[in-house]
Amino acid sequence: MKRLPLRTTLAAALICTAVSVSAKNLVVCTEASPEGFDIVQYTTAVTTDASAETVLNRLVDFKPGTTDIEPALAERWEISPDGLEYTFYLRPGVKFHTTDYFQPTRTLNADDVVWSFQRQLDPKHPWHSKSLVGYPYFESMGFKSLLKSVEKVDDMTVKFTLNHAESPFLRDVAIPFTSIYSSEYADQLLKAGKTQELNSKPIGTGPFIFVRYNKDAQVRFKANPDYFRGKPPSDNLIFAISTDSNVRQQKLKANECQIALYPKPDDVKNIRKDPNLKVDELAALMTSYIAINTGHKYLSDVRVRQALDIAFDKETYLNTVHGKGNALIAVNPYPPTMLGFNTSIQSPPRDLDKARALLKEAGVPPGYVITLFTRNGGGPTNPNPMLGAQLLQSDLKKIGLTLDIRVMEWGEMLKRAKAGEHDLVSTGWGGDNGDPDNFLTPLLSCEAAKNGENYARWCNKDFEALITRARNISEPAERAALYEQAQVIFHQDQPWINVTHPMLFTARRNNVEGYTLSPLTNNNFATTQVK
């Protein structure tokens, strides 16, 4: 679920410098400001780390460093033979956070689970309209049509009834948008007319308790002494927001933070030369792409989209922006390690003459201006956004197009792209559950085109039918065959310029223990400490 971001201010860098370090503190130099803490309203990785991986929990989790499911708030579950009913048995005695703004009177029960899902599912729910942006992940994943009911069986048992079988459902309920909230806290806020505080003063059952947030500066948490998996070894967790990768690296070397997220790939070699530092790397489930707004003039013509794709020198882009060996050129919407990746599809060769001919056939006038939205700081899927944009600009100039580069803050860029203001938008995605559906449905489905999360605004009924069928069956070989067919349609229609599948890097002090890099790109520090 995740859009992978970055933004930059001098103030953030200075605050990062000012954070004190002690044996019981863990300071992480992060790459961007979270949009808020009500995770169901957002899809970005930085917001996930600051809410779902700290404050909140879900019914099930992914085992650290894997895409395998393990119990979390539910200690066990049962699935009916027809795959339509999932019954979750809750873990007893799980405590919600106690803060100066909320003192729980009971432990987790079925009411909290039902509230967390019904809020997103039921338009008549008293909290449903309180989200100003809707529920983008829930909607894009088709949960509105998937869930028939979410019912309390007893205080510690919840039954989900589906309208149709959904193969990745159990993995889906480990994704941040299914996080479990305190219905008691929600009732308190609703009665007080302070519903907006769910997004600014979060309450959960997670390993860390929210303390305060200074936008563009830092987020502070303290360890939850009552966490059901045991108190985290770090008494305090500080996210020091420093959007410049070079600043994060400097702070790491000075021990002003002990973990620095997303170093630039070309800096990794030098970081490894420092005897006090380490770099973790992983071929994570990530893709970077340029979405083409198929609702805009000329870009609605597949010939124009194909021309853009074959004009872009992807090999030069990879070597210049990522560095050789630090990424793969993307052919399909998700990485080749995943189920159903179609190996028979090949990227067409770069061909400027053919690109010019396609533009002429489509009636595109010489010098036509196309806008590209890109962010103002680099992250794992795009380490150097401005350089990448300039490379594309140079390539498109060779086929007679003018690229107008619009650089903006990450959250603003996504907001405007969701509204469809862009011609092209350079973005990326980190898979949230290890299933191909998690790339195809939230990024390319017709439902996602309606709510704007599908930035290409592309809705192909044949593609939609294939990915829907694939979700409804459990046999891996059958699912793989359907995904292979879907990728053929995607390739023929060209709603994206596929760019890369990057490596994921995190730098840390060599006395940091208990940190595990995740293929799902999330960062969880519940077991991390400075020795």
PDB file of C-alpha atoms in Angstrom, residues 331-506:
ATOM      1  CA  VAL A 331       8.814  -4.576 -18.003  1.00  0.00           C
ATOM      2  CA  ASN A 332       5.564  -5.310 -16.158  1.00  0.00           C
ATOM      3  CA  PRO A 333       3.704  -3.549 -13.321  1.00  0.00           C
ATOM      4  CA  TYR A 334       5.225  -5.709 -10.580  1.00  0.00           C
ATOM      5  CA  PRO A 335       8.637  -7.319  -9.942  1.00  0.00           C
ATOM      6  CA  PRO A 336       9.677 -10.590 -11.633  1.00  0.00           C
ATOM      7  CA  THR A 337       9.887 -12.453  -8.294  1.00  0.00           C
ATOM      8  CA  MET A 338       6.111 -12.428  -7.905  1.00  0.00           C
ATOM      9  CA  LEU A 339       3.438 -14.919  -8.967  1.00  0.00           C
ATOM     10  CA  GLY A 340       2.389 -14.783 -12.612  1.00  0.00           C
ATOM     11  CA  PHE A 341       5.076 -12.429 -13.890  1.00  0.00           C
ATOM     12  CA  ASN A 342       4.857 -12.734 -17.681  1.00  0.00           C
ATOM     13  CA  THR A 343       8.367 -13.541 -18.876  1.00  0.00           C
ATOM     14  CA  SER A 344       7.299 -13.627 -22.539  1.00  0.00           C
ATOM     15  CA  ILE A 345       6.723  -9.862 -22.595  1.00  0.00           C
ATOM     16  CA  GLN A 346       9.743  -7.789 -23.519  1.00  0.00           C
ATOM     17  CA  SER A 347      10.219  -4.048 -23.447  1.00  0.00           C
ATOM     18  CA  PRO A 348      10.158  -2.688 -27.001  1.00  0.00           C
ATOM     19  CA  PRO A 349      13.503  -1.332 -28.201  1.00  0.00           C
ATOM     20  CA  ARG A 350      14.083   2.394 -28.057  1.00  0.00           C
ATOM     21  CA  ASP A 351      13.092   3.772 -31.460  1.00  0.00           C
ATOM     22  CA  LEU A 352      12.925   7.534 -31.950  1.00  0.00           C
ATOM     23  CA  ASP A 353      11.901   7.305 -35.600  1.00  0.00           C
ATOM     24  CA  LYS A 354       8.951   5.054 -34.790  1.00  0.00           C
ATOM     25  CA  ALA A 355       7.987   7.328 -31.886  1.00  0.00           C
ATOM     26  CA  ARG A 356       7.902  10.365 -34.209  1.00  0.00           C
ATOM     27  CA  ALA A 357       5.811   8.408 -36.727  1.00  0.00           C
ATOM     28  CA  LEU A 358       3.301   7.378 -34.053  1.00  0.00           C
ATOM     29  CA  LEU A 359       2.918  10.979 -32.873  1.00  0.00           C
ATOM     30  CA  LYS A 360       2.352  12.112 -36.455  1.00  0.00           C
ATOM     31  CA  GLU A 361      -0.281   9.420 -37.028  1.00  0.00           C
ATOM     32  CA  ALA A 362      -2.071  10.556 -33.858  1.00  0.00           C
ATOM     33  CA  GLY A 363      -2.044  14.177 -35.027  1.00  0.00           C
ATOM     34  CA  VAL A 364       0.097  15.533 -32.185  1.00  0.00           C
ATOM     35  CA  PRO A 365       1.435  18.960 -33.215  1.00  0.00           C
ATOM     36  CA  PRO A 366       5.219  19.568 -33.063  1.00  0.00           C
ATOM     37  CA  GLY A 367       6.338  21.066 -29.776  1.00  0.00           C
ATOM     38  CA  TYR A 368       3.193  19.947 -27.949  1.00  0.00           C
ATOM     39  CA  VAL A 369       3.576  20.564 -24.202  1.00  0.00           C
ATOM     40  CA  ILE A 370       3.102  17.712 -21.735  1.00  0.00           C
ATOM     41  CA  THR A 371       3.281  18.298 -17.984  1.00  0.00           C
ATOM     42  CA  LEU A 372       5.149  15.965 -15.656  1.00  0.00           C
ATOM     43  CA  PHE A 373       4.514  16.040 -11.904  1.00  0.00           C
ATOM     44  CA  THR A 374       7.487  14.916  -9.813  1.00  0.00           C
ATOM     45  CA  ARG A 375       8.444  15.266  -6.170  1.00  0.00           C
ATOM     46  CA  ASN A 376      11.021  17.573  -4.680  1.00  0.00           C
ATOM     47  CA  GLY A 377      13.188  14.984  -2.969  1.00  0.00           C
ATOM     48  CA  GLY A 378      14.266  11.422  -3.592  1.00  0.00           C
ATOM     49  CA  GLY A 379      13.047   8.181  -2.085  1.00  0.00           C
ATOM     50  CA  PRO A 380      13.642   4.472  -2.735  1.00  0.00           C
ATOM     51  CA  THR A 381      11.714   4.298  -6.004  1.00  0.00           C
ATOM     52  CA  ASN A 382      13.193   7.539  -7.362  1.00  0.00           C
ATOM     53  CA  PRO A 383      16.481   8.580  -5.739  1.00  0.00           C
ATOM     54  CA  ASN A 384      16.867  11.734  -7.847  1.00  0.00           C
ATOM     55  CA  PRO A 385      13.509  12.961  -9.194  1.00  0.00           C
ATOM     56  CA  MET A 386      14.775  16.117 -10.891  1.00  0.00           C
ATOM     57  CA  LEU A 387      17.566  14.319 -12.728  1.00  0.00           C
ATOM     58  CA  GLY A 388      15.150  11.624 -13.882  1.00  0.00           C
ATOM     59  CA  ALA A 389      12.688  14.247 -15.097  1.00  0.00           C
ATOM     60  CA  GLN A 390      15.402  16.036 -17.042  1.00  0.00           C
ATOM     61  CA  LEU A 391      16.453  12.791 -18.725  1.00  0.00           C
ATOM     62  CA  LEU A 392      12.850  12.202 -19.839  1.00  0.00           C
ATOM     63  CA  GLN A 393      12.595  15.839 -20.951  1.00  0.00           C
ATOM     64  CA  SER A 394      15.679  15.433 -23.144  1.00  0.00           C
ATOM     65  CA  ASP A 395      14.366  12.206 -24.681  1.00  0.00           C
ATOM     66  CA  LEU A 396      10.939  13.655 -25.484  1.00  0.00           C
ATOM     67  CA  LYS A 397      12.498  16.739 -27.047  1.00  0.00           C
ATOM     68  CA  LYS A 398      14.095  14.379 -29.590  1.00  0.00           C
ATOM     69  CA  ILE A 399      10.632  13.341 -30.803  1.00  0.00           C
ATOM     70  CA  GLY A 400       9.267  16.875 -30.917  1.00  0.00           C
ATOM     71  CA  LEU A 401       7.544  17.099 -27.530  1.00  0.00           C
ATOM     72  CA  THR A 402       8.074  19.686 -24.798  1.00  0.00           C
ATOM     73  CA  LEU A 403       8.060  18.369 -21.239  1.00  0.00           C
ATOM     74  CA  ASP A 404       7.003  20.898 -18.611  1.00  0.00           C
ATOM     75  CA  ILE A 405       8.452  19.641 -15.307  1.00  0.00           C
ATOM     76  CA  ARG A 406       6.401  20.575 -12.245  1.00  0.00           C
ATOM     77  CA  VAL A 407       8.295  19.898  -9.004  1.00  0.00           C
ATOM     78  CA  MET A 408       6.231  19.796  -5.818  1.00  0.00           C
ATOM     79  CA  GLU A 409       6.041  18.449  -2.297  1.00  0.00           C
ATOM     80  CA  TRP A 410       5.137  14.768  -2.129  1.00  0.00           C
ATOM     81  CA  GLY A 411       1.742  15.067  -0.477  1.00  0.00           C
ATOM     82  CA  GLU A 412       0.728  17.968  -2.724  1.00  0.00           C
ATOM     83  CA  MET A 413       1.815  16.030  -5.804  1.00  0.00           C
ATOM     84  CA  LEU A 414      -0.311  13.020  -4.883  1.00  0.00           C
ATOM     85  CA  LYS A 415      -3.292  15.217  -4.071  1.00  0.00           C
ATOM     86  CA  ARG A 416      -3.125  16.948  -7.449  1.00  0.00           C
ATOM     87  CA  ALA A 417      -2.466  13.711  -9.314  1.00  0.00           C
ATOM     88  CA  LYS A 418      -5.440  12.099  -7.624  1.00  0.00           C
ATOM     89  CA  ALA A 419      -7.499  15.030  -8.908  1.00  0.00           C
ATOM     90  CA  GLY A 420      -6.226  14.283 -12.434  1.00  0.00           C
ATOM     91  CA  GLU A 421      -4.388  17.578 -12.999  1.00  0.00           C
ATOM     92  CA  HIS A 422      -1.276  15.926 -14.453  1.00  0.00           C
ATOM     93  CA  ASP A 423      -0.406  14.641 -17.908  1.00  0.00           C
ATOM     94  CA  LEU A 424       2.344  12.441 -16.491  1.00  0.00           C
ATOM     95  CA  VAL A 425       3.240  11.747 -12.860  1.00  0.00           C
ATOM     96  CA  SER A 426       6.437  10.061 -11.700  1.00  0.00           C
ATOM     97  CA  THR A 427       5.703   7.863  -8.708  1.00  0.00           C
ATOM     98  CA  GLY A 428       6.276   4.433  -7.225  1.00  0.00           C
ATOM     99  CA  TRP A 429       4.691   1.658  -5.207  1.00  0.00           C
ATOM    100  CA  GLY A 430       5.870  -0.777  -2.581  1.00  0.00           C
ATOM    101  CA  GLY A 431       3.847  -3.967  -2.315  1.00  0.00           C
ATOM    102  CA  ASP A 432       1.999  -4.456   0.962  1.00  0.00           C
ATOM    103  CA  ASN A 433       1.245  -8.161   1.044  1.00  0.00           C
ATOM    104  CA  GLY A 434       3.416 -10.059  -1.450  1.00  0.00           C
ATOM    105  CA  ASP A 435       0.494 -10.752  -3.780  1.00  0.00           C
ATOM    106  CA  PRO A 436       0.298  -9.500  -7.417  1.00  0.00           C
ATOM    107  CA  ASP A 437      -3.219  -8.250  -6.765  1.00  0.00           C
ATOM    108  CA  ASN A 438      -1.749  -5.649  -4.415  1.00  0.00           C
ATOM    109  CA  PHE A 439      -0.100  -3.963  -7.396  1.00  0.00           C
ATOM    110  CA  LEU A 440      -2.810  -4.445  -9.997  1.00  0.00           C
ATOM    111  CA  THR A 441      -6.004  -3.666  -8.074  1.00  0.00           C
ATOM    112  CA  PRO A 442      -5.052  -0.503  -6.115  1.00  0.00           C
ATOM    113  CA  LEU A 443      -3.059   0.982  -9.014  1.00  0.00           C
ATOM    114  CA  LEU A 444      -4.873  -0.121 -12.184  1.00  0.00           C
ATOM    115  CA  SER A 445      -8.440  -1.188 -11.416  1.00  0.00           C
ATOM    116  CA  CYS A 446     -11.532   0.674 -12.594  1.00  0.00           C
ATOM    117  CA  GLU A 447     -12.504   1.408  -8.978  1.00  0.00           C
ATOM    118  CA  ALA A 448      -9.093   2.970  -8.403  1.00  0.00           C
ATOM    119  CA  ALA A 449      -9.582   5.046 -11.551  1.00  0.00           C
ATOM    120  CA  LYS A 450     -12.818   6.412 -10.060  1.00  0.00           C
ATOM    121  CA  ASN A 451     -11.268   7.491  -6.754  1.00  0.00           C
ATOM    122  CA  GLY A 452      -8.078   8.776  -8.359  1.00  0.00           C
ATOM    123  CA  GLU A 453      -5.555   6.325  -6.886  1.00  0.00           C
ATOM    124  CA  ASN A 454      -5.159   4.933 -10.416  1.00  0.00           C
ATOM    125  CA  TYR A 455      -3.239   7.960 -11.711  1.00  0.00           C
ATOM    126  CA  ALA A 456      -3.478   6.757 -15.305  1.00  0.00           C
ATOM    127  CA  ARG A 457      -7.286   6.969 -15.081  1.00  0.00           C
ATOM    128  CA  TRP A 458      -7.174   3.756 -17.119  1.00  0.00           C
ATOM    129  CA  CYS A 459     -10.142   1.390 -16.964  1.00  0.00           C
ATOM    130  CA  ASN A 460      -9.996  -1.674 -19.213  1.00  0.00           C
ATOM    131  CA  LYS A 461     -12.901  -4.076 -18.716  1.00  0.00           C
ATOM    132  CA  ASP A 462     -10.988  -7.112 -20.030  1.00  0.00           C
ATOM    133  CA  PHE A 463      -8.076  -6.393 -17.685  1.00  0.00           C
ATOM    134  CA  GLU A 464     -10.533  -5.838 -14.826  1.00  0.00           C
ATOM    135  CA  ALA A 465     -12.260  -9.176 -15.488  1.00  0.00           C
ATOM    136  CA  LEU A 466      -8.961 -11.067 -15.389  1.00  0.00           C
ATOM    137  CA  ILE A 467      -7.679  -9.605 -12.124  1.00  0.00           C
ATOM    138  CA  THR A 468     -11.119 -10.055 -10.542  1.00  0.00           C
ATOM    139  CA  ARG A 469     -11.182 -13.735 -11.528  1.00  0.00           C
ATOM    140  CA  ALA A 470      -7.646 -14.165 -10.204  1.00  0.00           C
ATOM    141  CA  ARG A 471      -8.698 -12.821  -6.804  1.00  0.00           C
ATOM    142  CA  ASN A 472     -11.614 -15.242  -6.657  1.00  0.00           C
ATOM    143  CA  ILE A 473      -9.625 -18.461  -7.040  1.00  0.00           C
ATOM    144  CA  SER A 474      -6.966 -19.999  -4.824  1.00  0.00           C
ATOM    145  CA  GLU A 475      -5.034 -22.317  -7.168  1.00  0.00           C
ATOM    146  CA  PRO A 476      -1.670 -20.563  -7.789  1.00  0.00           C
ATOM    147  CA  ALA A 477      -1.185 -21.894 -11.326  1.00  0.00           C
ATOM    148  CA  GLU A 478      -4.636 -20.709 -12.399  1.00  0.00           C
ATOM    149  CA  ARG A 479      -4.076 -17.316 -10.824  1.00  0.00           C
ATOM    150  CA  ALA A 480      -0.675 -17.013 -12.495  1.00  0.00           C
ATOM    151  CA  ALA A 481      -2.169 -17.710 -15.929  1.00  0.00           C
ATOM    152  CA  LEU A 482      -4.760 -14.971 -15.443  1.00  0.00           C
ATOM    153  CA  TYR A 483      -2.157 -12.462 -14.336  1.00  0.00           C
ATOM    154  CA  GLU A 484      -0.028 -13.290 -17.368  1.00  0.00           C
ATOM    155  CA  GLN A 485      -2.997 -12.487 -19.622  1.00  0.00           C
ATOM    156  CA  ALA A 486      -3.699  -9.274 -17.736  1.00  0.00           C
ATOM    157  CA  GLN A 487      -0.120  -8.114 -18.263  1.00  0.00           C
ATOM    158  CA  VAL A 488      -0.494  -8.606 -22.010  1.00  0.00           C
ATOM    159  CA  ILE A 489      -3.460  -6.211 -22.003  1.00  0.00           C
ATOM    160  CA  PHE A 490      -1.560  -3.746 -19.818  1.00  0.00           C
ATOM    161  CA  HIS A 491       1.396  -3.875 -22.208  1.00  0.00           C
ATOM    162  CA  GLN A 492      -0.807  -3.368 -25.269  1.00  0.00           C
ATOM    163  CA  ASP A 493      -2.650  -0.392 -23.755  1.00  0.00           C
ATOM    164  CA  GLN A 494       0.452   1.235 -22.199  1.00  0.00           C
ATOM    165  CA  PRO A 495      -1.127   3.242 -19.335  1.00  0.00           C
ATOM    166  CA  TRP A 496       2.310   3.606 -17.744  1.00  0.00           C
ATOM    167  CA  ILE A 497       5.880   4.040 -18.741  1.00  0.00           C
ATOM    168  CA  ASN A 498       7.380   1.215 -16.678  1.00  0.00           C
ATOM    169  CA  VAL A 499      10.659   2.449 -15.218  1.00  0.00           C
ATOM    170  CA  THR A 500      12.488   0.306 -12.626  1.00  0.00           C
ATOM    171  CA  HIS A 501      12.308  -2.231  -9.822  1.00  0.00           C
ATOM    172  CA  PRO A 502      14.844  -0.727  -7.385  1.00  0.00           C
ATOM    173  CA  MET A 503      16.866  -2.250  -4.576  1.00  0.00           C
ATOM    174  CA  LEU A 504      15.920  -1.080  -1.077  1.00  0.00           C
ATOM    175  CA  PHE A 505      18.691   0.339   1.124  1.00  0.00           C
ATOM    176  CA  THR A 506      18.787   1.412   4.788  1.00  0.00           C
TER     177      THR A 506
END
